[in-house]
């Protein structure tokens, strides 16, 4: 998760503890759901009639600092206790180590809105399932600095992996690496022929190492270029989702709506978190939905003068916020996917936001 | 490998002369107190004491008893000088710091007296290096006046239990808070950094605890930057004794066993951080 974002979102739910992260350009989202059975004891606390279960976010570095050296942790730590204390504003992580030693970390947290990407694996035309090792061995052929990779389906059911090269790159100075995997190397293949997607490799590598370490098969759900690719890992006590934005083709003018009755989120609590992210989310969803939402990814570097104004404003918003975006070259415009955190439940169409911090004069919400 | 004695020039006796078969016995100990450039050396019949101080708040002493040396003689009652510890360590390790089994650097130390440089003769595998290090006027050293009668709380821990803790101390915290108490939490190390606070608790019945003599609940804070260098001494040691007196002065004594199984000591004394009073805790 630290490969994706700087903040770790903790959300205890009835079905388990969910740990999530999103990158700064909102083009990558990951969620790890640990079922109650994963823990020796799991008490999510009780949600009152007016309140939801408490959730918070902490700095990734602070959280990781508690679990500093894994090999020594494995040897010395017996139990880990995680307590969320809203009134004290502290997330308590207590490690019970050998020799009776107890390490208690009281981390400061921030309250946050629910972080949820909008995606639906059912709607993906293609699906691949492979042991993590296969993909790890494939990915090793690409340089560690490679930003994007294209996954495609070819003749004879073969699957290809190729590094993504920009159109304006000089042919004499670029190296293209392409490898083909036979269908039988995968555990299952159900793909639309001739399909391909391009996504950010850096963010994928993090999940791949986890999958390898936990020896779980990785499932890749994808659809048309521009629609997010979803990587999933499934276990009896763990569910992992990684959602990455993909580059859309210049040719394909698919303007399919990005938010289609998926992920109905609970109404935001009355104490609307006064932070920039939520504001952005509100701007995105209110603007995007009202116009008949465009494709979640912008075409590569095309100025797109024909695009409707609200979307342009969105672009500006994002660019202002982006600054240095790790793992996503700014000009690629992997546009942010999701976050209908202010969507009213039950209505897939344009959302009437409960509270928008700053109304745009051209907005329709 | 025994090193032949250099005859003193013109029949003069050296104020201090010593021989050591394995210079590492000295260099590793000196490294454990090397947090400042300069050190004060005091040689008496019982051995060599090297003192390093900082900020008038912290003092570290490395003791190498006369018995550790193959030869150790001090002409006067005591010999004292100030010297660059960095240079001394560089010389002692001039043949390299990696310890290959079977090889060791032999050392001979000679000091003629006040105003004279410290002479080092180092030999390894037939190669001899001669070093002359200038000495300076010794500075007055702090006296923490820490004696056993003034000790309020004392515990002795096996070093392995503390090593990781000290190496991983949250350095974004300005202070290291030490709580010692006859009641829970018995012995607690706390930091207050950017991420939040962290507490490390050692129960009195832990098998790491060799001795536990706490009479009073005391919580004291010390500047973490001053105590962090003690991690080196901790890493070398097998046991550490932690003592505080009524004013909150801290004494850390490390028992170090060298390659030949001989015992040496390093101690750190530290003043409590004056800015914080117990009332605020």
Coordinates of C-alpha atoms in Angstrom, one line a residue:
Chain A
X1 CA 0.0 0.0 0.0
X2 CA 2.9 2.3 0.6
X3 CA 3.8 2.0 -3.1
X4 CA 0.6 3.7 -3.9
X5 CA -0.1 6.4 -1.4
X6 CA 1.3 8.4 1.5
X7 CA -1.7 7.8 3.7
X8 CA -3.2 4.7 5.0
X9 CA -6.9 4.6 5.4
X10 CA -8.3 2.3 8.1
X11 CA -11.9 1.3 7.9
X12 CA -13.2 -1.2 10.3
X13 CA -16.4 -2.9 8.8
X14 CA -18.6 -5.7 9.8
X15 CA -16.9 -7.9 7.2
X16 CA -13.4 -7.1 8.4
X17 CA -10.7 -4.5 8.6
X18 CA -10.1 -2.6 5.4
X19 CA -6.8 -0.9 4.7
X20 CA -6.8 1.3 1.7
X21 CA -4.6 3.7 -0.1
X22 CA -4.9 6.0 -3.1
X23 CA -2.2 7.8 -5.1
X24 CA -2.1 11.6 -5.3
X25 CA -3.4 11.7 -8.9
X26 CA -6.2 9.3 -7.9
X27 CA -5.3 7.0 -10.7
X28 CA -4.5 4.1 -8.4
X29 CA -6.5 2.7 -5.5
X30 CA -5.8 -0.4 -3.4
X31 CA -7.8 -2.0 -0.7
X32 CA -6.9 -4.9 1.6
X33 CA -9.8 -6.5 3.4
X34 CA -8.9 -8.7 6.3
X35 CA -11.8 -10.8 7.4
X36 CA -12.6 -11.1 11.1
X37 CA -11.2 -14.7 11.0
X38 CA -7.8 -13.3 10.1
X39 CA -7.6 -11.9 13.6
X40 CA -7.6 -13.6 17.0
X41 CA -10.1 -11.0 18.1
X42 CA -12.0 -8.5 16.0
X43 CA -14.3 -5.9 17.4
X44 CA -15.2 -3.3 14.9
X45 CA -17.0 -1.3 17.5
X46 CA -20.6 -0.4 17.3
X47 CA -22.2 1.9 14.8
X48 CA -25.0 3.9 16.4
X49 CA -28.2 4.8 14.6
X50 CA -26.7 8.1 13.4
X51 CA -23.1 7.3 13.2
X52 CA -21.1 5.0 11.0
X53 CA -18.3 2.9 12.2
X54 CA -15.3 5.1 12.9
X55 CA -12.6 5.3 10.2
X56 CA -9.4 7.3 10.0
X57 CA -6.3 7.8 8.1
X58 CA -2.7 7.9 9.3
X59 CA 0.6 8.7 7.6
X60 CA 1.9 5.7 5.9
X61 CA 5.4 6.3 7.2
X62 CA 4.3 6.5 10.8
X63 CA 2.4 3.3 10.5
X64 CA 5.2 1.5 8.7
X65 CA 7.6 2.7 11.3
X66 CA 5.9 0.5 13.8
X67 CA 6.7 -2.6 11.8
X68 CA 10.1 -1.6 10.9
X69 CA 12.2 -4.7 10.4
X70 CA 10.1 -7.7 9.4
X71 CA 12.6 -10.4 10.0
X72 CA 13.2 -9.4 13.6
X73 CA 9.4 -8.8 14.1
X74 CA 8.8 -12.4 13.1
X75 CA 11.2 -13.6 15.7
X76 CA 10.4 -11.3 18.5
X77 CA 6.7 -10.3 18.3
X78 CA 4.0 -12.6 19.5
X79 CA 0.9 -10.5 19.2
X80 CA -0.2 -7.2 17.8
X81 CA -3.1 -5.3 19.2
X82 CA -4.7 -2.5 17.2
X83 CA -7.0 -0.1 19.0
X84 CA -8.8 2.9 17.6
X85 CA -9.4 5.5 20.2
X86 CA -11.5 8.3 18.7
X87 CA -11.8 10.3 21.8
X88 CA -8.1 10.3 22.5
X89 CA -7.5 10.8 18.7
X90 CA -5.0 8.0 18.8
X91 CA -4.5 4.8 16.9
X92 CA -2.8 2.5 19.3
X93 CA -0.6 -0.3 18.0
X94 CA 0.7 -2.5 20.7
X95 CA 3.3 -5.2 20.0
X96 CA 3.7 -8.0 22.5
X97 CA 7.2 -9.2 22.2
X98 CA 9.2 -11.9 23.7
X99 CA 10.7 -11.6 27.1
X100 CA 7.5 -9.9 28.2
X101 CA 8.4 -6.7 26.5
X102 CA 5.6 -4.5 25.2
X103 CA 5.9 -1.9 22.6
X104 CA 3.1 0.6 22.4
X105 CA 2.8 3.1 19.6
X106 CA 0.2 5.9 19.8
X107 CA -0.2 7.3 16.3
X108 CA -2.1 10.5 15.6
X109 CA -4.8 10.0 13.0
X110 CA -7.1 12.2 10.9
X111 CA -10.7 11.6 10.4
X112 CA -11.5 11.1 6.8
X113 CA -14.2 10.4 4.3
X114 CA -14.8 7.0 3.0
X115 CA -12.3 6.1 0.4
X116 CA -13.9 4.0 -2.3
X117 CA -13.1 3.5 -5.9
X118 CA -15.8 3.1 -8.4
X119 CA -15.3 -0.2 -10.2
X120 CA -17.1 -3.4 -11.0
X121 CA -15.3 -6.6 -11.9
X122 CA -18.5 -8.0 -13.4
X123 CA -18.5 -5.4 -16.1
X124 CA -15.1 -6.3 -17.4
X125 CA -15.0 -8.1 -20.7
X126 CA -11.8 -9.9 -20.0
X127 CA -10.3 -11.8 -17.1
X128 CA -7.0 -13.5 -16.6
X129 CA -5.9 -15.6 -13.6
X130 CA -2.3 -16.5 -13.1
X131 CA 0.0 -17.6 -10.3
X132 CA 1.8 -14.5 -9.0
X133 CA 5.1 -16.1 -9.9
X134 CA 4.3 -16.2 -13.6
X135 CA 3.6 -12.5 -13.7
X136 CA 6.6 -11.7 -11.5
X137 CA 8.9 -13.6 -13.8
X138 CA 7.4 -11.8 -16.7
X139 CA 7.7 -8.4 -15.2
X140 CA 11.3 -8.9 -14.3
X141 CA 12.3 -8.4 -17.9
X142 CA 11.3 -4.8 -17.9
X143 CA 13.6 -2.2 -16.4
X144 CA 12.7 -1.1 -12.9
X145 CA 12.2 2.4 -14.0
X146 CA 9.6 1.6 -16.6
X147 CA 6.5 3.5 -16.0
X148 CA 3.8 1.8 -18.1
X149 CA 3.2 -1.5 -19.6
X150 CA 0.7 -2.8 -22.1
X151 CA -1.1 -6.1 -21.6
X152 CA -2.7 -7.5 -24.7
X153 CA -4.4 -10.5 -26.1
X154 CA -3.0 -11.9 -29.3
X155 CA -3.6 -14.6 -31.8
X156 CA -3.8 -18.1 -30.6
X157 CA -5.0 -17.0 -27.2
X158 CA -1.5 -15.7 -26.3
X159 CA -1.1 -12.9 -23.8
X160 CA 1.4 -10.2 -24.5
X161 CA 3.3 -7.8 -22.2
X162 CA 5.0 -4.9 -23.8
X163 CA 6.6 -1.8 -22.4
X164 CA 4.6 1.2 -23.4
X165 CA 6.4 3.6 -25.6
X166 CA 5.2 7.1 -26.3
X167 CA 4.3 8.0 -29.9
X168 CA 6.8 10.8 -30.0
X169 CA 9.7 8.8 -28.8
X170 CA 12.6 8.5 -31.2
X171 CA 12.6 5.0 -32.7
X172 CA 16.4 4.8 -32.7
X173 CA 16.6 5.6 -29.0
X174 CA 13.9 3.4 -27.6
X175 CA 14.0 -0.3 -26.7
X176 CA 10.9 -2.3 -27.0
X177 CA 10.6 -5.4 -25.0
X178 CA 7.7 -7.7 -25.7
X179 CA 7.0 -11.1 -24.3
X180 CA 4.2 -13.6 -25.0
X181 CA 2.7 -16.0 -22.6
X182 CA 0.8 -19.0 -23.7
X183 CA -2.7 -19.5 -22.6
X184 CA -1.9 -22.7 -20.7
X185 CA 0.5 -20.8 -18.4
X186 CA -2.5 -19.1 -16.9
X187 CA -5.0 -20.7 -14.5
X188 CA -7.9 -19.2 -16.5
X189 CA -8.2 -17.1 -19.5
X190 CA -11.5 -15.4 -20.5
X191 CA -10.5 -12.5 -22.7
X192 CA -12.1 -10.5 -25.5
X193 CA -9.8 -11.0 -28.5
X194 CA -7.7 -8.2 -29.6
X195 CA -8.1 -6.3 -26.4
X196 CA -5.3 -4.4 -24.7
X197 CA -4.7 -2.1 -21.9
X198 CA -1.9 0.1 -20.7
X199 CA -1.3 0.7 -17.0
X200 CA 1.3 1.9 -14.6
X201 CA 3.7 -0.8 -13.8
X202 CA 5.2 0.8 -10.7
X203 CA 2.0 0.6 -8.8
X204 CA 1.4 -2.9 -9.9
X205 CA 4.7 -4.1 -8.7
X206 CA 3.8 -3.6 -5.1
X207 CA 0.9 -5.9 -5.3
X208 CA 2.8 -8.4 -7.3
X209 CA 5.4 -8.7 -4.5
X210 CA 2.7 -9.2 -2.0
X211 CA 1.0 -11.8 -4.2
X212 CA 4.3 -13.7 -4.6
X213 CA 5.1 -13.6 -0.9
X214 CA 1.6 -14.9 0.0
X215 CA 1.6 -17.4 -2.8
X216 CA -1.8 -16.4 -4.1
X217 CA -3.0 -16.4 -7.7
X218 CA -3.6 -13.0 -9.2
X219 CA -6.7 -12.2 -11.2
X220 CA -6.7 -9.4 -13.7
X221 CA -10.1 -7.9 -14.8
X222 CA -9.9 -5.5 -17.7
X223 CA -12.1 -4.0 -20.4
X224 CA -11.6 -1.4 -23.0
X225 CA -8.6 1.0 -22.9
X226 CA -9.5 3.9 -20.7
X227 CA -11.5 1.8 -18.3
X228 CA -9.8 0.8 -15.1
X229 CA -8.0 -2.5 -14.7
X230 CA -8.7 -4.4 -11.5
X231 CA -6.3 -6.8 -10.0
X232 CA -7.6 -9.1 -7.3
X233 CA -6.2 -11.6 -4.8
X234 CA -8.5 -13.8 -2.9
X235 CA -8.0 -15.9 0.1
X236 CA -10.2 -17.3 2.8
X237 CA -9.4 -14.4 5.1
X238 CA -8.1 -11.7 2.8
X239 CA -9.5 -9.9 -0.2
X240 CA -7.3 -7.5 -2.1
X241 CA -8.2 -5.1 -4.9
X242 CA -5.9 -2.9 -6.8
X243 CA -7.6 -0.6 -9.3
X244 CA -5.5 1.2 -11.8
X245 CA -6.5 3.7 -14.5
X246 CA -5.5 2.8 -18.0
X247 CA -4.6 4.9 -20.9
X248 CA -7.4 5.3 -23.4
X249 CA -6.7 5.0 -27.1
X250 CA -6.7 8.1 -29.3
X251 CA -8.8 6.3 -31.8
X252 CA -11.4 5.0 -29.4
X253 CA -13.9 7.7 -28.6
X254 CA -15.7 5.6 -26.0
X255 CA -17.4 8.0 -23.9
X256 CA -18.9 5.4 -21.7
X257 CA -19.9 6.7 -18.3
X258 CA -17.5 5.9 -15.6
X259 CA -19.9 5.8 -12.8
X260 CA -22.7 3.4 -13.6
X261 CA -24.7 2.4 -10.7
X262 CA -21.7 0.9 -9.1
X263 CA -20.8 1.2 -5.5
X264 CA -23.6 2.9 -3.9
X265 CA -22.0 4.7 -1.0
X266 CA -23.6 5.6 2.2
X267 CA -24.7 9.2 2.6
X268 CA -21.9 11.3 4.0
X269 CA -22.1 12.0 7.6
X270 CA -23.1 15.5 8.6
X271 CA -19.7 16.5 9.7
X272 CA -18.4 16.8 6.2
X273 CA -14.6 16.6 6.5
X274 CA -13.2 19.9 5.7
X275 CA -10.3 18.7 3.6
X276 CA -9.2 19.2 0.1
X277 CA -9.7 15.7 -1.0
X278 CA -13.3 15.6 -0.3
X279 CA -13.7 18.9 -2.1
X280 CA -12.0 17.5 -5.1
X281 CA -14.2 14.4 -5.0
X282 CA -17.2 16.6 -4.8
X283 CA -16.0 18.6 -7.7
X284 CA -15.3 15.6 -9.8
X285 CA -18.4 13.7 -9.3
X286 CA -20.7 16.6 -9.4
X287 CA -19.2 18.0 -12.5
X288 CA -18.5 14.7 -14.3
X289 CA -21.9 13.2 -13.7
X290 CA -23.9 16.2 -14.6
X291 CA -22.4 16.2 -18.1
X292 CA -22.9 12.6 -18.9
X293 CA -19.6 11.4 -17.6
X294 CA -16.7 11.1 -20.0
X295 CA -14.2 8.3 -20.2
X296 CA -12.2 8.1 -17.0
X297 CA -9.0 8.6 -18.7
X298 CA -8.0 11.4 -21.0
X299 CA -6.6 10.6 -24.3
X300 CA -2.9 10.9 -24.5
X301 CA -1.8 14.5 -24.4
X302 CA -4.5 15.8 -26.7
X303 CA -5.6 19.2 -25.7
X304 CA -9.2 18.3 -26.5
X305 CA -10.7 21.7 -27.1
X306 CA -14.0 20.0 -27.9
X307 CA -14.4 18.8 -24.4
X308 CA -17.1 20.3 -22.3
X309 CA -16.1 23.1 -20.0
X310 CA -16.7 21.5 -16.7
X311 CA -14.4 18.8 -17.5
X312 CA -11.7 21.2 -18.5
X313 CA -12.1 22.8 -15.2
X314 CA -11.7 19.5 -13.6
X315 CA -8.5 19.0 -15.4
X316 CA -7.2 22.3 -14.1
X317 CA -8.3 21.4 -10.6
X318 CA -6.3 18.2 -10.8
X319 CA -3.3 19.7 -12.3
X320 CA -3.2 22.3 -9.6
X321 CA -3.3 19.6 -7.1
X322 CA -1.0 17.1 -8.7
X323 CA 2.4 18.7 -8.5
X324 CA 4.8 15.9 -8.4
X325 CA 2.9 12.8 -8.9
X326 CA 4.9 9.7 -8.2
X327 CA 4.7 7.0 -10.8
X328 CA 2.4 8.9 -13.1
X329 CA 4.0 11.2 -15.6
X330 CA 1.9 14.4 -15.6
X331 CA 1.4 14.7 -19.3
X332 CA 0.0 11.2 -19.5
X333 CA -3.2 12.3 -17.9
X334 CA -4.2 9.2 -16.1
X335 CA -7.2 10.8 -14.9
X336 CA -8.7 10.2 -11.6
X337 CA -11.2 7.5 -11.6
X338 CA -13.6 7.6 -8.9
X339 CA -14.7 8.7 -5.5
X340 CA -18.3 9.2 -5.5
X341 CA -17.9 9.9 -1.8
X342 CA -20.7 12.4 -2.0
X343 CA -23.0 10.4 -4.1
X344 CA -26.5 9.9 -2.8
X345 CA -27.2 6.2 -2.5
X346 CA -29.4 4.4 -5.0
X347 CA -29.0 6.9 -7.8
X348 CA -26.4 6.2 -10.4
X349 CA -26.9 9.3 -12.4
X350 CA -25.9 12.9 -11.6
X351 CA -25.5 13.3 -7.9
X352 CA -26.9 16.1 -6.0
X353 CA -24.2 16.8 -3.5
X354 CA -25.3 17.5 0.0
X355 CA -22.6 20.1 0.5
X356 CA -20.2 21.6 -2.0
X357 CA -17.6 23.8 -0.5
X358 CA -17.4 26.1 -3.4
X359 CA -20.0 26.2 -6.1
X360 CA -18.7 26.5 -9.6
X361 CA -20.7 29.1 -11.6
X362 CA -20.9 26.8 -14.6
X363 CA -21.6 23.7 -12.6
X364 CA -24.9 22.0 -12.9
X365 CA -25.2 20.3 -9.6
Chain B
X1 CA 52.0 -11.7 18.5
X2 CA 54.3 -10.2 21.2
X3 CA 55.8 -6.9 20.2
X4 CA 59.4 -6.3 21.2
X5 CA 59.9 -3.4 23.6
X6 CA 61.3 -0.3 22.2
X7 CA 64.2 0.9 24.5
X8 CA 63.4 4.3 25.8
X9 CA 65.6 7.0 24.3
X10 CA 68.5 8.2 26.5
X11 CA 67.5 6.0 29.4
X12 CA 64.5 8.2 30.2
X13 CA 61.5 6.4 31.6
X14 CA 58.1 6.9 30.0
X15 CA 55.4 8.4 32.1
X16 CA 53.1 5.8 30.5
X17 CA 54.0 2.7 28.5
X18 CA 51.8 -0.1 27.6
X19 CA 51.7 -3.1 25.3
X20 CA 48.6 -4.8 23.9
X21 CA 48.6 -7.8 21.6
X22 CA 45.3 -7.0 20.1
X23 CA 44.7 -3.3 19.5
X24 CA 41.0 -4.1 18.9
X25 CA 40.6 -4.6 22.6
X26 CA 41.2 -0.9 22.9
X27 CA 39.8 0.4 19.6
X28 CA 36.4 -1.2 20.0
X29 CA 36.0 0.2 23.4
X30 CA 37.0 3.7 22.4
X31 CA 34.6 3.6 19.5
X32 CA 31.8 3.1 22.0
X33 CA 32.5 6.5 23.5
X34 CA 33.5 8.3 20.3
X35 CA 30.7 10.9 20.0
X36 CA 33.0 13.9 20.3
X37 CA 36.3 14.6 18.6
X38 CA 38.4 15.0 21.7
X39 CA 38.8 12.8 24.8
X40 CA 40.7 13.0 28.1
X41 CA 42.9 10.1 29.0
X42 CA 43.7 9.3 32.5
X43 CA 46.2 6.5 33.2
X44 CA 46.7 5.2 36.7
X45 CA 48.2 1.9 38.1
X46 CA 44.8 0.3 37.7
X47 CA 44.5 1.1 34.0
X48 CA 43.4 3.5 31.4
X49 CA 40.2 5.7 31.5
X50 CA 39.2 7.6 28.4
X51 CA 36.5 10.3 29.0
X52 CA 34.4 12.1 26.4
X53 CA 31.9 14.9 27.3
X54 CA 29.4 17.0 25.5
X55 CA 27.3 20.0 26.3
X56 CA 28.2 19.8 30.0
X57 CA 25.4 17.3 30.2
X58 CA 26.8 14.0 29.2
X59 CA 29.9 12.1 30.0
X60 CA 31.1 8.8 28.7
X61 CA 34.0 6.8 30.2
X62 CA 35.7 3.8 28.8
X63 CA 37.8 1.7 31.3
X64 CA 40.5 -0.6 30.2
X65 CA 42.1 -2.3 33.2
X66 CA 45.8 -2.8 33.5
X67 CA 45.2 -6.5 33.4
X68 CA 43.9 -6.3 29.8
X69 CA 47.3 -5.1 28.7
X70 CA 50.3 -7.4 28.3
X71 CA 52.4 -4.7 29.8
X72 CA 51.2 -1.6 31.6
X73 CA 53.3 0.8 33.6
X74 CA 52.6 4.3 34.9
X75 CA 55.5 6.2 36.5
X76 CA 53.7 8.9 38.4
X77 CA 50.5 8.4 40.4
X78 CA 48.5 9.4 37.5
X79 CA 49.1 10.7 34.0
X80 CA 46.5 12.8 32.2
X81 CA 46.2 14.4 28.8
X82 CA 43.7 15.5 26.2
X83 CA 43.9 14.0 22.7
X84 CA 42.0 13.8 19.5
X85 CA 40.0 10.6 19.8
X86 CA 39.3 10.6 16.1
X87 CA 42.9 10.6 15.3
X88 CA 43.7 8.0 17.9
X89 CA 41.1 5.7 16.6
X90 CA 42.3 6.2 13.0
X91 CA 45.8 5.2 14.1
X92 CA 44.7 2.2 16.1
X93 CA 42.8 1.0 13.1
X94 CA 45.3 1.9 10.5
X95 CA 45.6 -1.6 9.3
X96 CA 41.9 -1.7 8.6
X97 CA 38.8 -2.3 10.7
X98 CA 37.7 -5.7 9.4
X99 CA 38.7 -8.4 11.8
X100 CA 40.0 -11.4 9.9
X101 CA 40.3 -14.4 12.2
X102 CA 43.9 -15.0 13.4
X103 CA 45.2 -11.6 12.5
X104 CA 45.5 -8.8 15.0
X105 CA 47.3 -5.6 15.3
X106 CA 49.8 -5.4 18.1
X107 CA 50.2 -2.1 19.9
X108 CA 52.7 -0.3 22.0
X109 CA 51.8 3.0 23.6
X110 CA 54.4 5.4 24.9
X111 CA 53.9 8.8 26.5
X112 CA 56.9 10.6 27.9
X113 CA 55.0 13.1 29.9
X114 CA 53.5 16.5 29.9
X115 CA 54.0 18.3 26.6
X116 CA 55.1 15.2 24.7
X117 CA 53.1 13.5 22.0
X118 CA 51.6 10.1 22.4
X119 CA 53.5 7.5 20.5
X120 CA 51.9 4.5 19.0
X121 CA 53.7 1.6 17.4
X122 CA 51.4 -0.7 15.5
X123 CA 52.4 -3.9 13.9
X124 CA 50.5 -6.4 11.8
X125 CA 52.0 -9.1 9.6
X126 CA 55.5 -7.7 9.9
X127 CA 54.4 -4.2 8.8
X128 CA 55.1 -1.5 11.4
X129 CA 53.5 1.9 11.7
X130 CA 54.7 4.6 14.0
X131 CA 52.2 7.4 15.0
X132 CA 52.8 10.5 17.0
X133 CA 49.7 12.2 18.2
X134 CA 49.9 15.6 19.8
X135 CA 48.5 15.9 23.3
X136 CA 46.8 18.8 24.9
X137 CA 46.1 20.3 28.3
X138 CA 43.5 18.2 30.0
X139 CA 40.2 20.0 30.6
X140 CA 38.3 19.8 33.8
X141 CA 35.9 17.0 33.7
X142 CA 32.3 16.9 35.1
X143 CA 31.8 15.1 38.3
X144 CA 28.4 13.5 38.4
X145 CA 29.0 12.4 42.0
X146 CA 27.2 9.2 41.4
X147 CA 27.8 6.8 44.1
X148 CA 25.8 3.8 45.2
X149 CA 24.4 5.4 48.3
X150 CA 22.7 8.0 46.3
X151 CA 21.1 5.6 43.9
X152 CA 17.3 5.6 44.0
X153 CA 16.5 3.1 41.3
X154 CA 18.6 0.5 39.7
X155 CA 18.0 -2.2 37.2
X156 CA 20.3 -4.6 35.3
X157 CA 19.2 -5.8 32.0
X158 CA 20.6 -8.1 29.4
X159 CA 21.7 -5.9 26.6
X160 CA 20.1 -7.9 23.8
X161 CA 16.7 -6.7 25.1
X162 CA 17.6 -3.1 24.6
X163 CA 19.7 -3.2 21.5
X164 CA 16.9 -3.1 19.0
X165 CA 15.0 -0.6 21.0
X166 CA 17.9 1.9 21.1
X167 CA 18.8 1.3 17.4
X168 CA 15.1 2.0 16.5
X169 CA 14.5 5.0 18.8
X170 CA 12.3 7.6 17.2
X171 CA 14.8 10.3 16.5
X172 CA 12.1 12.8 15.7
X173 CA 11.5 12.9 19.4
X174 CA 13.6 15.4 21.3
X175 CA 13.7 13.5 24.4
X176 CA 13.9 9.9 25.7
X177 CA 11.8 9.5 28.8
X178 CA 12.8 6.9 31.3
X179 CA 10.3 5.7 33.8
X180 CA 11.4 3.4 36.6
X181 CA 9.0 2.3 39.2
X182 CA 8.3 -0.5 41.8
X183 CA 4.8 -0.6 40.2
X184 CA 3.7 -0.8 36.6
X185 CA 5.1 -0.1 34.1
X186 CA 8.3 -1.0 36.0
X187 CA 10.7 0.1 33.3
X188 CA 9.5 2.2 30.4
X189 CA 11.3 4.0 27.6
X190 CA 9.2 6.6 25.8
X191 CA 9.6 8.9 22.8
X192 CA 7.4 11.6 21.6
X193 CA 8.0 12.1 17.9
X194 CA 6.2 13.4 14.8
X195 CA 4.2 10.2 14.3
X196 CA 3.0 10.1 17.9
X197 CA 4.3 8.6 21.1
X198 CA 5.9 5.2 21.6
X199 CA 6.4 3.3 24.8
X200 CA 8.6 0.3 25.4
X201 CA 7.8 -1.6 28.6
X202 CA 9.9 -4.1 30.3
X203 CA 8.2 -5.9 33.1
X204 CA 10.1 -6.7 36.3
X205 CA 9.7 -10.4 35.8
X206 CA 11.0 -10.4 32.3
X207 CA 13.8 -12.9 31.7
X208 CA 15.9 -10.1 30.4
X209 CA 15.8 -8.5 33.9
X210 CA 18.8 -9.6 35.9
X211 CA 18.2 -7.3 38.8
X212 CA 15.4 -5.0 39.7
X213 CA 15.7 -2.6 42.6
X214 CA 13.3 0.3 42.2
X215 CA 12.2 2.1 45.3
X216 CA 10.5 5.1 44.0
X217 CA 8.5 5.9 40.8
X218 CA 10.7 8.2 38.8
X219 CA 10.1 9.6 35.4
X220 CA 12.9 11.6 33.8
X221 CA 13.6 13.0 30.4
X222 CA 16.9 13.2 28.6
X223 CA 17.9 14.7 25.3
X224 CA 17.7 11.9 22.9
X225 CA 20.6 13.3 20.8
X226 CA 22.9 13.0 23.8
X227 CA 21.9 9.4 24.6
X228 CA 21.8 8.0 21.1
X229 CA 25.6 7.5 20.9
X230 CA 25.3 5.1 23.9
X231 CA 23.8 2.7 21.4
X232 CA 27.4 1.8 20.3
X233 CA 28.3 0.8 23.8
X234 CA 25.1 -1.1 24.1
X235 CA 25.8 -3.0 20.9
X236 CA 29.1 -4.3 22.3
X237 CA 27.9 -5.1 25.8
X238 CA 26.3 -8.1 27.3
X239 CA 24.7 -6.4 30.3
X240 CA 23.7 -2.9 31.2
X241 CA 22.9 -1.3 34.5
X242 CA 20.6 1.6 34.6
X243 CA 20.6 3.8 37.7
X244 CA 19.1 7.1 38.6
X245 CA 19.6 9.3 41.6
X246 CA 17.3 11.7 43.4
X247 CA 17.9 14.5 41.0
X248 CA 17.2 12.3 38.0
X249 CA 20.8 12.0 36.9
X250 CA 21.2 8.8 34.8
X251 CA 24.0 6.3 34.9
X252 CA 24.3 3.7 32.3
X253 CA 27.0 1.1 32.9
X254 CA 27.8 -1.4 30.1
X255 CA 29.7 -4.6 30.7
X256 CA 31.7 -5.5 27.7
X257 CA 33.4 -8.8 27.0
X258 CA 36.2 -8.6 24.5
X259 CA 37.3 -11.3 22.1
X260 CA 39.5 -13.0 24.7
X261 CA 36.7 -13.0 27.2
X262 CA 38.1 -10.2 29.4
X263 CA 35.7 -7.8 30.9
X264 CA 35.8 -4.0 30.4
X265 CA 33.4 -1.3 31.3
X266 CA 31.9 1.7 29.6
X267 CA 29.7 4.1 31.4
X268 CA 27.5 7.0 30.4
X269 CA 26.3 9.7 32.7
X270 CA 23.5 12.1 31.7
X271 CA 21.7 15.1 33.2
X272 CA 18.0 15.2 33.0
X273 CA 16.5 17.7 30.5
X274 CA 15.9 20.8 32.5
X275 CA 13.1 22.1 30.4
X276 CA 10.7 19.5 31.6
X277 CA 9.4 19.1 35.1
X278 CA 7.7 16.0 36.4
X279 CA 4.5 18.0 36.9
X280 CA 4.1 18.3 33.2
X281 CA 4.1 14.6 32.6

